[in-house]
Amino acid sequence: MRNNIRPSHAAQASEERAGVDALLLRRMAAGDNAALSELYDRFSRPLYATALRIVNDPSDAQDIIQDAFVALWEKASIFETERGTAFSWAVTLVRNRAIDRLRSRRRRARLLEGSTPAELGYREDTDGPAADDSAALNDDARSVRAAVDALPADQQRALKLAFFSGLTQEEIAAKLQEPLGTVKARIRRGLHKLRDTMGRRL
């Protein structure tokens, strides 16, 4: 009997999690910043682990996760439960960005091998694929970091602890020795500003 019951309970728990995640996305589509904060707590660690496994670089993985959460906020309205769970959609967003980052890294490595500075597009009068590739190589990472660095100091610190250190909001509150509600508000405001800053390019 036990073997028959356990899969049923596991399936039910999985369905319940998927239902909560889908509801959070619907709230995000309606402009609910608190829903984004809740989804971050649910998704951030496994998504970061996914990105890190692919790119094998903590800094790149952090940039990818930040970009992915901004994308989740911007694209929440197009989510359809018929196509899969919210988590599987988020994993797909992260995986695609991580693969793009790997491809950019490999293109850069190929360009560097046996190339002179002029061939790599370092001179202003140099044109061609190398110059274009060099200019676009880390555009996403620079945009994300610039957007975070432009935030007020309190929001910036909370977001960096969240994205760069992979801490939950409760852990951030303990580390900063500040109320959990204050930390949640800072993260919500910071994510909202990131959405406004970066949303137009997604």
mmCIF file with all atom_site columns, N, CA and C in Angstrom, residues 136-167:
data_model
loop_
_atom_site.group_PDB
_atom_site.id
_atom_site.type_symbol
_atom_site.label_atom_id
_atom_site.label_alt_id
_atom_site.label_comp_id
_atom_site.label_asym_id
_atom_site.label_entity_id
_atom_site.label_seq_id
_atom_site.pdbx_PDB_ins_code
_atom_site.Cartn_x
_atom_site.Cartn_y
_atom_site.Cartn_z
_atom_site.occupancy
_atom_site.B_iso_or_equiv
_atom_site.pdbx_formal_charge
_atom_site.auth_seq_id
_atom_site.auth_comp_id
_atom_site.auth_asym_id
_atom_site.auth_atom_id
_atom_site.pdbx_PDB_model_num
ATOM 1  N N  . ALA A 1 136 ? 29.542 43.449 -28.972 1.00 0.00 ? 136 ALA A N  1
ATOM 2  C CA . ALA A 1 136 ? 28.309 42.890 -28.420 1.00 0.00 ? 136 ALA A CA 1
ATOM 3  C C  . ALA A 1 136 ? 28.548 41.790 -27.399 1.00 0.00 ? 136 ALA A C  1
ATOM 4  N N  . LEU A 1 137 ? 29.806 41.382 -27.242 1.00 0.00 ? 137 LEU A N  1
ATOM 5  C CA . LEU A 1 137 ? 30.125 40.181 -26.494 1.00 0.00 ? 137 LEU A CA 1
ATOM 6  C C  . LEU A 1 137 ? 29.540 40.162 -25.086 1.00 0.00 ? 137 LEU A C  1
ATOM 7  N N  . ASN A 1 138 ? 29.801 41.210 -24.318 1.00 0.00 ? 138 ASN A N  1
ATOM 8  C CA . ASN A 1 138 ? 29.346 41.231 -22.922 1.00 0.00 ? 138 ASN A CA 1
ATOM 9  C C  . ASN A 1 138 ? 28.324 42.331 -22.662 1.00 0.00 ? 138 ASN A C  1
ATOM 10 N N  . ASP A 1 139 ? 27.548 42.673 -23.673 1.00 0.00 ? 139 ASP A N  1
ATOM 11 C CA . ASP A 1 139 ? 26.598 43.775 -23.542 1.00 0.00 ? 139 ASP A CA 1
ATOM 12 C C  . ASP A 1 139 ? 25.567 43.503 -22.451 1.00 0.00 ? 139 ASP A C  1
ATOM 13 N N  . ASP A 1 140 ? 25.030 42.284 -22.409 1.00 0.00 ? 140 ASP A N  1
ATOM 14 C CA . ASP A 1 140 ? 24.020 41.954 -21.405 1.00 0.00 ? 140 ASP A CA 1
ATOM 15 C C  . ASP A 1 140 ? 24.582 42.064 -19.996 1.00 0.00 ? 140 ASP A C  1
ATOM 16 N N  . ALA A 1 141 ? 25.782 41.509 -19.796 1.00 0.00 ? 141 ALA A N  1
ATOM 17 C CA . ALA A 1 141 ? 26.387 41.543 -18.459 1.00 0.00 ? 141 ALA A CA 1
ATOM 18 C C  . ALA A 1 141 ? 26.643 42.975 -18.021 1.00 0.00 ? 141 ALA A C  1
ATOM 19 N N  . ARG A 1 142 ? 27.159 43.796 -18.937 1.00 0.00 ? 142 ARG A N  1
ATOM 20 C CA . ARG A 1 142 ? 27.424 45.199 -18.581 1.00 0.00 ? 142 ARG A CA 1
ATOM 21 C C  . ARG A 1 142 ? 26.132 45.926 -18.242 1.00 0.00 ? 142 ARG A C  1
ATOM 22 N N  . SER A 1 143 ? 25.083 45.653 -19.000 1.00 0.00 ? 143 SER A N  1
ATOM 23 C CA . SER A 1 143 ? 23.805 46.327 -18.754 1.00 0.00 ? 143 SER A CA 1
ATOM 24 C C  . SER A 1 143 ? 23.242 45.965 -17.394 1.00 0.00 ? 143 SER A C  1
ATOM 25 N N  . VAL A 1 144 ? 23.301 44.667 -17.064 1.00 0.00 ? 144 VAL A N  1
ATOM 26 C CA . VAL A 1 144 ? 22.780 44.219 -15.775 1.00 0.00 ? 144 VAL A CA 1
ATOM 27 C C  . VAL A 1 144 ? 23.573 44.841 -14.629 1.00 0.00 ? 144 VAL A C  1
ATOM 28 N N  . ARG A 1 145 ? 24.906 44.775 -14.718 1.00 0.00 ? 145 ARG A N  1
ATOM 29 C CA . ARG A 1 145 ? 25.741 45.319 -13.641 1.00 0.00 ? 145 ARG A CA 1
ATOM 30 C C  . ARG A 1 145 ? 25.565 46.828 -13.500 1.00 0.00 ? 145 ARG A C  1
ATOM 31 N N  . ALA A 1 146 ? 25.457 47.517 -14.621 1.00 0.00 ? 146 ALA A N  1
ATOM 32 C CA . ALA A 1 146 ? 25.265 48.967 -14.569 1.00 0.00 ? 146 ALA A CA 1
ATOM 33 C C  . ALA A 1 146 ? 23.931 49.312 -13.919 1.00 0.00 ? 146 ALA A C  1
ATOM 34 N N  . ALA A 1 147 ? 22.895 48.529 -14.241 1.00 0.00 ? 147 ALA A N  1
ATOM 35 C CA . ALA A 1 147 ? 21.573 48.785 -13.657 1.00 0.00 ? 147 ALA A CA 1
ATOM 36 C C  . ALA A 1 147 ? 21.589 48.559 -12.157 1.00 0.00 ? 147 ALA A C  1
ATOM 37 N N  . VAL A 1 148 ? 22.269 47.507 -11.702 1.00 0.00 ? 148 VAL A N  1
ATOM 38 C CA . VAL A 1 148 ? 22.355 47.239 -10.264 1.00 0.00 ? 148 VAL A CA 1
ATOM 39 C C  . VAL A 1 148 ? 23.171 48.324 -9.574  1.00 0.00 ? 148 VAL A C  1
ATOM 40 N N  . ASP A 1 149 ? 24.296 48.712 -10.179 1.00 0.00 ? 149 ASP A N  1
ATOM 41 C CA . ASP A 1 149 ? 25.167 49.721 -9.575  1.00 0.00 ? 149 ASP A CA 1
ATOM 42 C C  . ASP A 1 149 ? 24.489 51.084 -9.473  1.00 0.00 ? 149 ASP A C  1
ATOM 43 N N  . ALA A 1 150 ? 23.465 51.313 -10.294 1.00 0.00 ? 150 ALA A N  1
ATOM 44 C CA . ALA A 1 150 ? 22.763 52.598 -10.273 1.00 0.00 ? 150 ALA A CA 1
ATOM 45 C C  . ALA A 1 150 ? 21.691 52.657 -9.183  1.00 0.00 ? 150 ALA A C  1
ATOM 46 N N  . LEU A 1 151 ? 21.419 51.549 -8.539  1.00 0.00 ? 151 LEU A N  1
ATOM 47 C CA . LEU A 1 151 ? 20.393 51.522 -7.496  1.00 0.00 ? 151 LEU A CA 1
ATOM 48 C C  . LEU A 1 151 ? 20.888 52.222 -6.225  1.00 0.00 ? 151 LEU A C  1
ATOM 49 N N  . PRO A 1 152 ? 19.955 52.703 -5.381  1.00 0.00 ? 152 PRO A N  1
ATOM 50 C CA . PRO A 1 152 ? 20.356 53.238 -4.070  1.00 0.00 ? 152 PRO A CA 1
ATOM 51 C C  . PRO A 1 152 ? 21.138 52.188 -3.290  1.00 0.00 ? 152 PRO A C  1
ATOM 52 N N  . ALA A 1 153 ? 22.015 52.638 -2.407  1.00 0.00 ? 153 ALA A N  1
ATOM 53 C CA . ALA A 1 153 ? 22.945 51.736 -1.725  1.00 0.00 ? 153 ALA A CA 1
ATOM 54 C C  . ALA A 1 153 ? 22.237 50.607 -0.978  1.00 0.00 ? 153 ALA A C  1
ATOM 55 N N  . ASP A 1 154 ? 21.112 50.899 -0.296  1.00 0.00 ? 154 ASP A N  1
ATOM 56 C CA . ASP A 1 154 ? 20.448 49.862 0.491   1.00 0.00 ? 154 ASP A CA 1
ATOM 57 C C  . ASP A 1 154 ? 19.835 48.791 -0.412  1.00 0.00 ? 154 ASP A C  1
ATOM 58 N N  . GLN A 1 155 ? 19.235 49.213 -1.533  1.00 0.00 ? 155 GLN A N  1
ATOM 59 C CA . GLN A 1 155 ? 18.654 48.260 -2.474  1.00 0.00 ? 155 GLN A CA 1
ATOM 60 C C  . GLN A 1 155 ? 19.753 47.465 -3.173  1.00 0.00 ? 155 GLN A C  1
ATOM 61 N N  . GLN A 1 156 ? 20.834 48.153 -3.507  1.00 0.00 ? 156 GLN A N  1
ATOM 62 C CA . GLN A 1 156 ? 21.950 47.515 -4.197  1.00 0.00 ? 156 GLN A CA 1
ATOM 63 C C  . GLN A 1 156 ? 22.547 46.410 -3.324  1.00 0.00 ? 156 GLN A C  1
ATOM 64 N N  . ARG A 1 157 ? 22.738 46.692 -2.049  1.00 0.00 ? 157 ARG A N  1
ATOM 65 C CA . ARG A 1 157 ? 23.341 45.690 -1.160  1.00 0.00 ? 157 ARG A CA 1
ATOM 66 C C  . ARG A 1 157 ? 22.428 44.483 -1.001  1.00 0.00 ? 157 ARG A C  1
ATOM 67 N N  . ALA A 1 158 ? 21.130 44.736 -0.846  1.00 0.00 ? 158 ALA A N  1
ATOM 68 C CA . ALA A 1 158 ? 20.191 43.622 -0.685  1.00 0.00 ? 158 ALA A CA 1
ATOM 69 C C  . ALA A 1 158 ? 20.152 42.751 -1.936  1.00 0.00 ? 158 ALA A C  1
ATOM 70 N N  . LEU A 1 159 ? 20.127 43.381 -3.103  1.00 0.00 ? 159 LEU A N  1
ATOM 71 C CA . LEU A 1 159 ? 20.069 42.614 -4.342  1.00 0.00 ? 159 LEU A CA 1
ATOM 72 C C  . LEU A 1 159 ? 21.366 41.853 -4.596  1.00 0.00 ? 159 LEU A C  1
ATOM 73 N N  . LYS A 1 160 ? 22.494 42.466 -4.274  1.00 0.00 ? 160 LYS A N  1
ATOM 74 C CA . LYS A 1 160 ? 23.763 41.769 -4.485  1.00 0.00 ? 160 LYS A CA 1
ATOM 75 C C  . LYS A 1 160 ? 23.886 40.564 -3.561  1.00 0.00 ? 160 LYS A C  1
ATOM 76 N N  . LEU A 1 161 ? 23.399 40.684 -2.339  1.00 0.00 ? 161 LEU A N  1
ATOM 77 C CA . LEU A 1 161 ? 23.412 39.533 -1.443  1.00 0.00 ? 161 LEU A CA 1
ATOM 78 C C  . LEU A 1 161 ? 22.495 38.433 -1.969  1.00 0.00 ? 161 LEU A C  1
ATOM 79 N N  . ALA A 1 162 ? 21.377 38.870 -2.558  1.00 0.00 ? 162 ALA A N  1
ATOM 80 C CA . ALA A 1 162 ? 20.431 37.892 -3.103  1.00 0.00 ? 162 ALA A CA 1
ATOM 81 C C  . ALA A 1 162 ? 20.989 37.212 -4.339  1.00 0.00 ? 162 ALA A C  1
ATOM 82 N N  . PHE A 1 163 ? 21.396 38.011 -5.322  1.00 0.00 ? 163 PHE A N  1
ATOM 83 C CA . PHE A 1 163 ? 21.821 37.452 -6.597  1.00 0.00 ? 163 PHE A CA 1
ATOM 84 C C  . PHE A 1 163 ? 23.244 36.913 -6.572  1.00 0.00 ? 163 PHE A C  1
ATOM 85 N N  . PHE A 1 164 ? 24.151 37.621 -5.919  1.00 0.00 ? 164 PHE A N  1
ATOM 86 C CA . PHE A 1 164 ? 25.555 37.234 -5.962  1.00 0.00 ? 164 PHE A CA 1
ATOM 87 C C  . PHE A 1 164 ? 25.890 36.163 -4.934  1.00 0.00 ? 164 PHE A C  1
ATOM 88 N N  . SER A 1 165 ? 25.242 36.213 -3.767  1.00 0.00 ? 165 SER A N  1
ATOM 89 C CA . SER A 1 165 ? 25.537 35.249 -2.715  1.00 0.00 ? 165 SER A CA 1
ATOM 90 C C  . SER A 1 165 ? 24.506 34.131 -2.635  1.00 0.00 ? 165 SER A C  1
ATOM 91 N N  . GLY A 1 166 ? 23.388 34.292 -3.348  1.00 0.00 ? 166 GLY A N  1
ATOM 92 C CA . GLY A 1 166 ? 22.365 33.254 -3.370  1.00 0.00 ? 166 GLY A CA 1
ATOM 93 C C  . GLY A 1 166 ? 21.615 33.103 -2.060  1.00 0.00 ? 166 GLY A C  1
ATOM 94 N N  . LEU A 1 167 ? 21.551 34.174 -1.256  1.00 0.00 ? 167 LEU A N  1
ATOM 95 C CA . LEU A 1 167 ? 20.866 34.105 0.029   1.00 0.00 ? 167 LEU A CA 1
ATOM 96 C C  . LEU A 1 167 ? 19.365 34.313 -0.139  1.00 0.00 ? 167 LEU A C  1
#
